[in-house]
Each structure stands twice: as structure tokens, then as C-alpha cells.
Amino acid sequence: MNNPIERLVRATPMELKDQIDYEKGGIASISLTRSNKVNITLLAIDEGQGLATHSADGDALATILEGEVEITVDGIPHHLHAGESILMPIHIPHSLKAITRFKFFLTVVFPDEE
């Protein structure tokens, strides 16, 4: 059986923020797992960078690991710091802009297909 979560050392304590590095002036991402049920990704976004307004085909839970970000969900801006999370509901427009460089853990859970 394949490991469902790749790129992380198994059974070893770690800080997730240390598993990804920043790219100067850009966005770095590491996919930890991807399936028709869930996508789990680590992202590091440099100061002033961001993601334009978009929506997802699943509920997206972002947990900030380091730094500060403004995440706008359905037109409402939210200022988040390390240790905080926000749920961006399925099909609802959202965007983000790095206030400082920041890292986050993103889990997108897709609805069951019927």
C-alpha cells in the first residue's frame, strides 16, 4: 500500500512550518496528498504576494502556521495570524494577500459524489 501522506517523515515530531521554504517574491507549495476526497497542501507566500479571487469545489480550511495574511471570504476581509484558522466554504469566492510572509496548511475536503 502506498503512503497516503508523502513528503513527511513518519512517526517523528515536527513543526509543519519547517517543512516548506519561502520563494523570494513568490509562492511555494508542497502537495502532501491529493485524492477525490481531500487535498492537503503546505504553502509559503512571500510578503505582498497573494492569490486572486477564486472558489473551490470543496470546503477549504486554512490554518496559518507563521506570519500574517488577509483572507477575504465572500467579500469580507479577515486578518489572520499564526495559530488561527478559517473555513472557506465550497463555491464561495475567496482571495488572500500576505501582510507579512506567511505559511499555511490547507485542507480541501470534497463532497461525496452521488
mmCIF file of N, CA and C in Angstrom:
data_model
loop_
_atom_site.group_PDB
_atom_site.id
_atom_site.type_symbol
_atom_site.label_atom_id
_atom_site.label_comp_id
_atom_site.label_asym_id
_atom_site.label_seq_id
_atom_site.Cartn_x
_atom_site.Cartn_y
_atom_site.Cartn_z
ATOM 1 N N MET A 1 0.845 -1.190 0.000
ATOM 2 C CA MET A 1 0.000 0.000 0.000
ATOM 3 C C MET A 1 0.886 1.248 0.000
ATOM 4 N N ASN A 2 0.544 2.218 -0.812
ATOM 5 C CA ASN A 2 1.286 3.479 -0.840
ATOM 6 C C ASN A 2 0.984 4.299 0.399
ATOM 7 N N ASN A 3 1.925 5.135 0.784
ATOM 8 C CA ASN A 3 1.700 6.046 1.903
ATOM 9 C C ASN A 3 0.728 7.134 1.463
ATOM 10 N N PRO A 4 -0.356 7.355 2.213
ATOM 11 C CA PRO A 4 -1.312 8.383 1.798
ATOM 12 C C PRO A 4 -0.771 9.802 1.941
ATOM 13 N N ILE A 5 0.154 10.016 2.859
ATOM 14 C CA ILE A 5 0.776 11.343 3.000
ATOM 15 C C ILE A 5 2.258 11.186 2.693
ATOM 16 N N GLU A 6 2.664 11.762 1.581
ATOM 17 C CA GLU A 6 4.059 11.719 1.159
ATOM 18 C C GLU A 6 4.795 12.956 1.675
ATOM 19 N N ARG A 7 6.092 12.942 1.580
ATOM 20 C CA ARG A 7 6.978 14.078 1.841
ATOM 21 C C ARG A 7 7.165 14.434 3.309
ATOM 22 N N LEU A 8 6.526 13.746 4.227
ATOM 23 C CA LEU A 8 6.747 13.992 5.645
ATOM 24 C C LEU A 8 7.354 12.743 6.261
ATOM 25 N N VAL A 9 8.248 12.949 7.220
ATOM 26 C CA VAL A 9 8.872 11.833 7.911
ATOM 27 C C VAL A 9 7.846 11.246 8.874
ATOM 28 N N ARG A 10 7.693 9.949 8.811
ATOM 29 C CA ARG A 10 6.690 9.274 9.632
ATOM 30 C C ARG A 10 7.166 9.095 11.079
ATOM 31 N N ALA A 11 6.212 9.189 12.007
ATOM 32 C CA ALA A 11 6.427 8.921 13.431
ATOM 33 C C ALA A 11 7.562 9.749 14.025
ATOM 34 N N THR A 12 7.695 10.994 13.541
ATOM 35 C CA THR A 12 8.729 11.900 14.033
ATOM 36 C C THR A 12 8.104 13.268 14.292
ATOM 37 N N PRO A 13 8.215 13.782 15.515
ATOM 38 C CA PRO A 13 7.668 15.107 15.784
ATOM 39 C C PRO A 13 8.292 16.153 14.862
ATOM 40 N N MET A 14 7.480 17.115 14.442
ATOM 41 C CA MET A 14 7.959 18.160 13.533
ATOM 42 C C MET A 14 7.088 19.394 13.682
ATOM 43 N N GLU A 15 7.593 20.491 13.175
ATOM 44 C CA GLU A 15 6.783 21.688 13.004
ATOM 45 C C GLU A 15 6.491 21.785 11.520
ATOM 46 N N LEU A 16 5.218 21.829 11.168
ATOM 47 C CA LEU A 16 4.854 21.877 9.753
ATOM 48 C C LEU A 16 5.477 23.068 9.040
ATOM 49 N N LYS A 17 5.586 24.203 9.729
ATOM 50 C CA LYS A 17 6.143 25.394 9.083
ATOM 51 C C LYS A 17 7.582 25.183 8.621
ATOM 52 N N ASP A 18 8.281 24.233 9.227
ATOM 53 C CA ASP A 18 9.667 23.970 8.842
ATOM 54 C C ASP A 18 9.782 23.034 7.640
ATOM 55 N N GLN A 19 8.677 22.542 7.138
ATOM 56 C CA GLN A 19 8.689 21.580 6.035
ATOM 57 C C GLN A 19 8.638 22.237 4.661
ATOM 58 N N ILE A 20 8.544 23.576 4.628
ATOM 59 C CA ILE A 20 8.496 24.314 3.365
ATOM 60 C C ILE A 20 9.272 25.614 3.524
ATOM 61 N N ASP A 21 9.939 26.041 2.456
ATOM 62 C CA ASP A 21 10.712 27.283 2.453
ATOM 63 C C ASP A 21 10.031 28.321 1.569
ATOM 64 N N TYR A 22 10.306 29.577 1.846
ATOM 65 C CA TYR A 22 9.789 30.681 1.027
ATOM 66 C C TYR A 22 10.544 30.760 -0.292
ATOM 67 N N GLU A 23 9.871 31.262 -1.305
ATOM 68 C CA GLU A 23 10.496 31.625 -2.572
ATOM 69 C C GLU A 23 10.409 33.144 -2.665
ATOM 70 N N LYS A 24 11.541 33.797 -2.799
ATOM 71 C CA LYS A 24 11.570 35.256 -2.825
ATOM 72 C C LYS A 24 10.629 35.782 -3.914
ATOM 73 N N GLY A 25 9.689 36.628 -3.500
ATOM 74 C CA GLY A 25 8.752 37.240 -4.435
ATOM 75 C C GLY A 25 7.724 36.289 -5.021
ATOM 76 N N GLY A 26 7.544 35.140 -4.386
ATOM 77 C CA GLY A 26 6.641 34.169 -4.988
ATOM 78 C C GLY A 26 5.863 33.335 -3.997
ATOM 79 N N ILE A 27 5.353 32.224 -4.518
ATOM 80 C CA ILE A 27 4.536 31.292 -3.758
ATOM 81 C C ILE A 27 5.121 29.897 -3.918
ATOM 82 N N ALA A 28 5.359 29.242 -2.796
ATOM 83 C CA ALA A 28 5.840 27.860 -2.814
ATOM 84 C C ALA A 28 4.727 26.970 -2.277
ATOM 85 N N SER A 29 4.595 25.780 -2.852
ATOM 86 C CA SER A 29 3.601 24.838 -2.341
ATOM 87 C C SER A 29 4.126 23.415 -2.438
ATOM 88 N N ILE A 30 3.700 22.608 -1.486
ATOM 89 C CA ILE A 30 4.033 21.194 -1.459
ATOM 90 C C ILE A 30 2.729 20.440 -1.233
ATOM 91 N N SER A 31 2.370 19.597 -2.180
ATOM 92 C CA SER A 31 1.186 18.757 -2.033
ATOM 93 C C SER A 31 1.558 17.553 -1.163
ATOM 94 N N LEU A 32 0.830 17.382 -0.065
ATOM 95 C CA LEU A 32 1.092 16.252 0.819
ATOM 96 C C LEU A 32 0.249 15.048 0.433
ATOM 97 N N THR A 33 -0.960 15.292 -0.013
ATOM 98 C CA THR A 33 -1.806 14.226 -0.544
ATOM 99 C C THR A 33 -2.900 14.846 -1.396
ATOM 100 N N ARG A 34 -3.358 14.076 -2.370
ATOM 101 C CA ARG A 34 -4.372 14.559 -3.289
ATOM 102 C C ARG A 34 -5.229 13.367 -3.698
ATOM 103 N N SER A 35 -6.559 13.509 -3.534
ATOM 104 C CA SER A 35 -7.470 12.457 -3.947
ATOM 105 C C SER A 35 -8.806 13.085 -4.326
ATOM 106 N N ASN A 36 -9.774 12.267 -4.657
ATOM 107 C CA ASN A 36 -11.090 12.807 -4.983
ATOM 108 C C ASN A 36 -11.868 13.174 -3.721
ATOM 109 N N LYS A 37 -11.314 12.902 -2.545
ATOM 110 C CA LYS A 37 -11.949 13.241 -1.266
ATOM 111 C C LYS A 37 -11.290 14.420 -0.552
ATOM 112 N N VAL A 38 -9.948 14.511 -0.666
ATOM 113 C CA VAL A 38 -9.231 15.530 0.102
ATOM 114 C C VAL A 38 -7.912 15.896 -0.585
ATOM 115 N N ASN A 39 -7.577 17.168 -0.503
ATOM 116 C CA ASN A 39 -6.255 17.667 -0.899
ATOM 117 C C ASN A 39 -5.652 18.333 0.334
ATOM 118 N N ILE A 40 -4.398 18.007 0.634
ATOM 119 C CA ILE A 40 -3.688 18.647 1.741
ATOM 120 C C ILE A 40 -2.405 19.233 1.184
ATOM 121 N N THR A 41 -2.210 20.528 1.433
ATOM 122 C CA THR A 41 -1.092 21.263 0.841
ATOM 123 C C THR A 41 -0.466 22.179 1.879
ATOM 124 N N LEU A 42 0.859 22.294 1.857
ATOM 125 C CA LEU A 42 1.582 23.315 2.612
ATOM 126 C C LEU A 42 1.941 24.426 1.639
ATOM 127 N N LEU A 43 1.748 25.674 2.052
ATOM 128 C CA LEU A 43 2.089 26.808 1.199
ATOM 129 C C LEU A 43 2.900 27.831 1.976
ATOM 130 N N ALA A 44 3.815 28.494 1.278
ATOM 131 C CA ALA A 44 4.606 29.596 1.830
ATOM 132 C C ALA A 44 4.505 30.742 0.832
ATOM 133 N N ILE A 45 4.022 31.882 1.294
ATOM 134 C CA ILE A 45 3.775 33.009 0.394
ATOM 135 C C ILE A 45 4.559 34.216 0.886
ATOM 136 N N ASP A 46 5.343 34.794 0.003
ATOM 137 C CA ASP A 46 6.191 35.927 0.361
ATOM 138 C C ASP A 46 5.341 37.188 0.567
ATOM 139 N N GLU A 47 5.872 38.107 1.350
ATOM 140 C CA GLU A 47 5.185 39.362 1.667
ATOM 141 C C GLU A 47 4.725 40.064 0.393
ATOM 142 N N GLY A 48 3.477 40.540 0.419
ATOM 143 C CA GLY A 48 2.922 41.288 -0.708
ATOM 144 C C GLY A 48 2.344 40.419 -1.811
ATOM 145 N N GLN A 49 2.605 39.126 -1.760
ATOM 146 C CA GLN A 49 2.079 38.201 -2.770
ATOM 147 C C GLN A 49 0.696 37.707 -2.323
ATOM 148 N N GLY A 50 -0.007 37.040 -3.219
ATOM 149 C CA GLY A 50 -1.308 36.520 -2.841
ATOM 150 C C GLY A 50 -1.915 35.653 -3.912
ATOM 151 N N LEU A 51 -3.171 35.311 -3.701
ATOM 152 C CA LEU A 51 -3.948 34.543 -4.656
ATOM 153 C C LEU A 51 -5.192 35.345 -4.996
ATOM 154 N N ALA A 52 -5.455 35.499 -6.285
ATOM 155 C CA ALA A 52 -6.617 36.252 -6.755
ATOM 156 C C ALA A 52 -7.903 35.530 -6.342
ATOM 157 N N THR A 53 -8.990 36.241 -6.428
ATOM 158 C CA THR A 53 -10.291 35.685 -6.076
ATOM 159 C C THR A 53 -10.592 34.438 -6.903
ATOM 160 N N HIS A 54 -10.977 33.392 -6.200
ATOM 161 C CA HIS A 54 -11.318 32.116 -6.822
ATOM 162 C C HIS A 54 -12.258 31.379 -5.872
ATOM 163 N N SER A 55 -12.754 30.236 -6.273
ATOM 164 C CA SER A 55 -13.543 29.401 -5.385
ATOM 165 C C SER A 55 -13.048 27.970 -5.526
ATOM 166 N N ALA A 56 -13.456 27.121 -4.588
ATOM 167 C CA ALA A 56 -13.016 25.725 -4.595
ATOM 168 C C ALA A 56 -14.228 24.807 -4.682
ATOM 169 N N ASP A 57 -13.997 23.605 -5.175
ATOM 170 C CA ASP A 57 -15.055 22.611 -5.296
ATOM 171 C C ASP A 57 -15.222 21.786 -4.022
ATOM 172 N N GLY A 58 -14.676 22.304 -2.924
ATOM 173 C CA GLY A 58 -14.807 21.666 -1.619
ATOM 174 C C GLY A 58 -14.624 22.710 -0.537
ATOM 175 N N ASP A 59 -14.913 22.358 0.699
ATOM 176 C CA ASP A 59 -14.641 23.252 1.817
ATOM 177 C C ASP A 59 -13.133 23.317 2.018
ATOM 178 N N ALA A 60 -12.599 24.531 2.127
ATOM 179 C CA ALA A 60 -11.163 24.737 2.266
ATOM 180 C C ALA A 60 -10.862 25.312 3.650
ATOM 181 N N LEU A 61 -10.079 24.581 4.440
ATOM 182 C CA LEU A 61 -9.698 25.012 5.774
ATOM 183 C C LEU A 61 -8.233 25.427 5.749
ATOM 184 N N ALA A 62 -7.979 26.710 6.031
ATOM 185 C CA ALA A 62 -6.614 27.236 6.067
ATOM 186 C C ALA A 62 -6.215 27.465 7.522
ATOM 187 N N THR A 63 -5.064 26.920 7.905
ATOM 188 C CA THR A 63 -4.509 27.135 9.237
ATOM 189 C C THR A 63 -3.177 27.844 9.065
ATOM 190 N N ILE A 64 -3.067 29.035 9.634
ATOM 191 C CA ILE A 64 -1.864 29.849 9.494
ATOM 192 C C ILE A 64 -0.792 29.306 10.443
ATOM 193 N N LEU A 65 0.371 29.012 9.898
ATOM 194 C CA LEU A 65 1.475 28.437 10.672
ATOM 195 C C LEU A 65 2.488 29.484 11.098
ATOM 196 N N GLU A 66 2.579 30.575 10.308
ATOM 197 C CA GLU A 66 3.597 31.607 10.559
ATOM 198 C C GLU A 66 3.181 32.857 9.802
ATOM 199 N N GLY A 67 3.386 34.037 10.396
ATOM 200 C CA GLY A 67 3.142 35.294 9.707
ATOM 201 C C GLY A 67 1.705 35.766 9.780
ATOM 202 N N GLU A 68 1.364 36.720 8.886
ATOM 203 C CA GLU A 68 0.042 37.336 8.865
ATOM 204 C C GLU A 68 -0.477 37.420 7.441
ATOM 205 N N VAL A 69 -1.795 37.282 7.307
ATOM 206 C CA VAL A 69 -2.433 37.297 5.993
ATOM 207 C C VAL A 69 -3.818 37.922 6.108
ATOM 208 N N GLU A 70 -4.251 38.542 5.030
ATOM 209 C CA GLU A 70 -5.638 38.962 4.919
ATOM 210 C C GLU A 70 -6.318 38.004 3.952
ATOM 211 N N ILE A 71 -7.309 37.294 4.454
ATOM 212 C CA ILE A 71 -8.091 36.386 3.626
ATOM 213 C C ILE A 71 -9.493 36.962 3.517
ATOM 214 N N THR A 72 -9.922 37.189 2.291
ATOM 215 C CA THR A 72 -11.256 37.726 2.039
ATOM 216 C C THR A 72 -12.151 36.585 1.590
ATOM 217 N N VAL A 73 -13.263 36.404 2.317
ATOM 218 C CA VAL A 73 -14.224 35.352 2.001
ATOM 219 C C VAL A 73 -15.563 36.007 1.733
ATOM 220 N N ASP A 74 -16.083 35.806 0.528
ATOM 221 C CA ASP A 74 -17.378 36.357 0.127
ATOM 222 C C ASP A 74 -17.420 37.874 0.360
ATOM 223 N N GLY A 75 -16.298 38.538 0.034
ATOM 224 C CA GLY A 75 -16.221 39.998 0.127
ATOM 225 C C GLY A 75 -15.879 40.544 1.499
ATOM 226 N N ILE A 76 -15.732 39.692 2.510
ATOM 227 C CA ILE A 76 -15.436 40.146 3.873
ATOM 228 C C ILE A 76 -13.978 39.818 4.204
ATOM 229 N N PRO A 77 -13.153 40.863 4.481
ATOM 230 C CA PRO A 77 -11.741 40.619 4.804
ATOM 231 C C PRO A 77 -11.568 40.142 6.245
ATOM 232 N N HIS A 78 -10.615 39.220 6.433
ATOM 233 C CA HIS A 78 -10.282 38.684 7.755
ATOM 234 C C HIS A 78 -8.766 38.723 7.902
ATOM 235 N N HIS A 79 -8.297 39.298 9.003
ATOM 236 C CA HIS A 79 -6.863 39.398 9.295
ATOM 237 C C HIS A 79 -6.506 38.224 10.206
ATOM 238 N N LEU A 80 -5.655 37.325 9.715
ATOM 239 C CA LEU A 80 -5.292 36.138 10.481
ATOM 240 C C LEU A 80 -3.811 36.131 10.812
ATOM 241 N N HIS A 81 -3.504 35.561 11.976
ATOM 242 C CA HIS A 81 -2.133 35.405 12.482
ATOM 243 C C HIS A 81 -1.839 33.920 12.697
ATOM 244 N N ALA A 82 -0.569 33.612 12.946
ATOM 245 C CA ALA A 82 -0.158 32.239 13.236
ATOM 246 C C ALA A 82 -1.030 31.653 14.339
ATOM 247 N N GLY A 83 -1.471 30.426 14.121
ATOM 248 C CA GLY A 83 -2.307 29.734 15.084
ATOM 249 C C GLY A 83 -3.792 29.852 14.810
ATOM 250 N N GLU A 84 -4.190 30.739 13.901
ATOM 251 C CA GLU A 84 -5.607 30.917 13.581
ATOM 252 C C GLU A 84 -5.965 30.167 12.300
ATOM 253 N N SER A 85 -7.248 29.832 12.186
ATOM 254 C CA SER A 85 -7.747 29.116 11.014
ATOM 255 C C SER A 85 -9.012 29.785 10.505
ATOM 256 N N ILE A 86 -9.334 29.515 9.241
ATOM 257 C CA ILE A 86 -10.582 29.993 8.661
ATOM 258 C C ILE A 86 -11.076 28.945 7.668
ATOM 259 N N LEU A 87 -12.396 28.751 7.663
ATOM 260 C CA LEU A 87 -13.020 27.830 6.727
ATOM 261 C C LEU A 87 -13.621 28.632 5.580
ATOM 262 N N MET A 88 -13.189 28.321 4.381
ATOM 263 C CA MET A 88 -13.709 28.962 3.179
ATOM 264 C C MET A 88 -14.664 27.966 2.534
ATOM 265 N N PRO A 89 -15.979 28.226 2.624
ATOM 266 C CA PRO A 89 -16.969 27.246 2.173
ATOM 267 C C PRO A 89 -16.905 26.959 0.673
ATOM 268 N N ILE A 90 -17.345 25.773 0.322
ATOM 269 C CA ILE A 90 -17.406 25.320 -1.061
ATOM 270 C C ILE A 90 -18.110 26.356 -1.939
ATOM 271 N N HIS A 91 -17.536 26.634 -3.083
ATOM 272 C CA HIS A 91 -18.075 27.517 -4.118
ATOM 273 C C HIS A 91 -18.208 28.998 -3.719
ATOM 274 N N ILE A 92 -17.688 29.387 -2.557
ATOM 275 C CA ILE A 92 -17.741 30.794 -2.127
ATOM 276 C C ILE A 92 -16.422 31.458 -2.521
ATOM 277 N N PRO A 93 -16.485 32.616 -3.209
ATOM 278 C CA PRO A 93 -15.250 33.284 -3.634
ATOM 279 C C PRO A 93 -14.393 33.707 -2.443
ATOM 280 N N HIS A 94 -13.085 33.520 -2.609
ATOM 281 C CA HIS A 94 -12.135 33.944 -1.584
ATOM 282 C C HIS A 94 -10.803 34.312 -2.251
ATOM 283 N N SER A 95 -10.023 35.112 -1.542
ATOM 284 C CA SER A 95 -8.702 35.526 -2.018
ATOM 285 C C SER A 95 -7.814 35.719 -0.799
ATOM 286 N N LEU A 96 -6.515 35.880 -1.043
ATOM 287 C CA LEU A 96 -5.633 36.169 0.076
ATOM 288 C C LEU A 96 -4.477 37.051 -0.362
ATOM 289 N N LYS A 97 -3.990 37.830 0.597
ATOM 290 C CA LYS A 97 -2.831 38.695 0.369
ATOM 291 C C LYS A 97 -1.960 38.648 1.613
ATOM 292 N N ALA A 98 -0.677 38.380 1.412
ATOM 293 C CA ALA A 98 0.272 38.292 2.521
ATOM 294 C C ALA A 98 0.563 39.681 3.082
ATOM 295 N N ILE A 99 0.284 39.869 4.367
ATOM 296 C CA ILE A 99 0.643 41.116 5.047
ATOM 297 C C ILE A 99 2.129 41.066 5.377
ATOM 298 N N THR A 100 2.546 39.938 5.941
ATOM 299 C CA THR A 100 3.957 39.592 6.074
ATOM 300 C C THR A 100 4.087 38.271 5.327
ATOM 301 N N ARG A 101 5.289 37.808 5.096
ATOM 302 C CA ARG A 101 5.370 36.478 4.507
ATOM 303 C C ARG A 101 4.741 35.512 5.500
ATOM 304 N N PHE A 102 4.083 34.504 4.960
ATOM 305 C CA PHE A 102 3.386 33.584 5.847
ATOM 306 C C PHE A 102 3.347 32.180 5.261
ATOM 307 N N LYS A 103 3.106 31.232 6.160
ATOM 308 C CA LYS A 103 2.973 29.832 5.766
ATOM 309 C C LYS A 103 1.635 29.331 6.275
ATOM 310 N N PHE A 104 1.021 28.452 5.485
ATOM 311 C CA PHE A 104 -0.223 27.870 5.947
ATOM 312 C C PHE A 104 -0.415 26.450 5.452
ATOM 313 N N PHE A 105 -1.272 25.751 6.182
ATOM 314 C CA PHE A 105 -1.631 24.366 5.936
ATOM 315 C C PHE A 105 -3.048 24.400 5.394
ATOM 316 N N LEU A 106 -3.251 23.893 4.195
ATOM 317 C CA LEU A 106 -4.553 23.969 3.538
ATOM 318 C C LEU A 106 -5.110 22.567 3.345
ATOM 319 N N THR A 107 -6.324 22.363 3.842
ATOM 320 C CA THR A 107 -7.033 21.107 3.652
ATOM 321 C C THR A 107 -8.321 21.411 2.904
ATOM 322 N N VAL A 108 -8.496 20.790 1.753
ATOM 323 C CA VAL A 108 -9.734 20.937 0.984
ATOM 324 C C VAL A 108 -10.436 19.585 0.995
ATOM 325 N N VAL A 109 -11.673 19.589 1.501
ATOM 326 C CA VAL A 109 -12.466 18.367 1.584
ATOM 327 C C VAL A 109 -13.600 18.463 0.570
ATOM 328 N N PHE A 110 -13.679 17.479 -0.303
ATOM 329 C CA PHE A 110 -14.664 17.480 -1.374
ATOM 330 C C PHE A 110 -15.904 16.698 -0.980
ATOM 331 N N PRO A 111 -17.084 17.132 -1.443
ATOM 332 C CA PRO A 111 -18.313 16.407 -1.111
ATOM 333 C C PRO A 111 -18.334 15.036 -1.769
ATOM 334 N N ASP A 112 -19.119 14.146 -1.176
ATOM 335 C CA ASP A 112 -19.297 12.811 -1.771
ATOM 336 C C ASP A 112 -19.976 12.959 -3.124
ATOM 337 N N GLU A 113 -19.535 12.162 -4.080
ATOM 338 C CA GLU A 113 -20.175 12.149 -5.386
ATOM 339 C C GLU A 113 -21.417 11.276 -5.305
ATOM 340 N N GLU A 114 -22.479 11.753 -5.899
ATOM 341 C CA GLU A 114 -23.719 10.967 -5.859
ATOM 342 C C GLU A 114 -24.135 10.539 -7.230
#
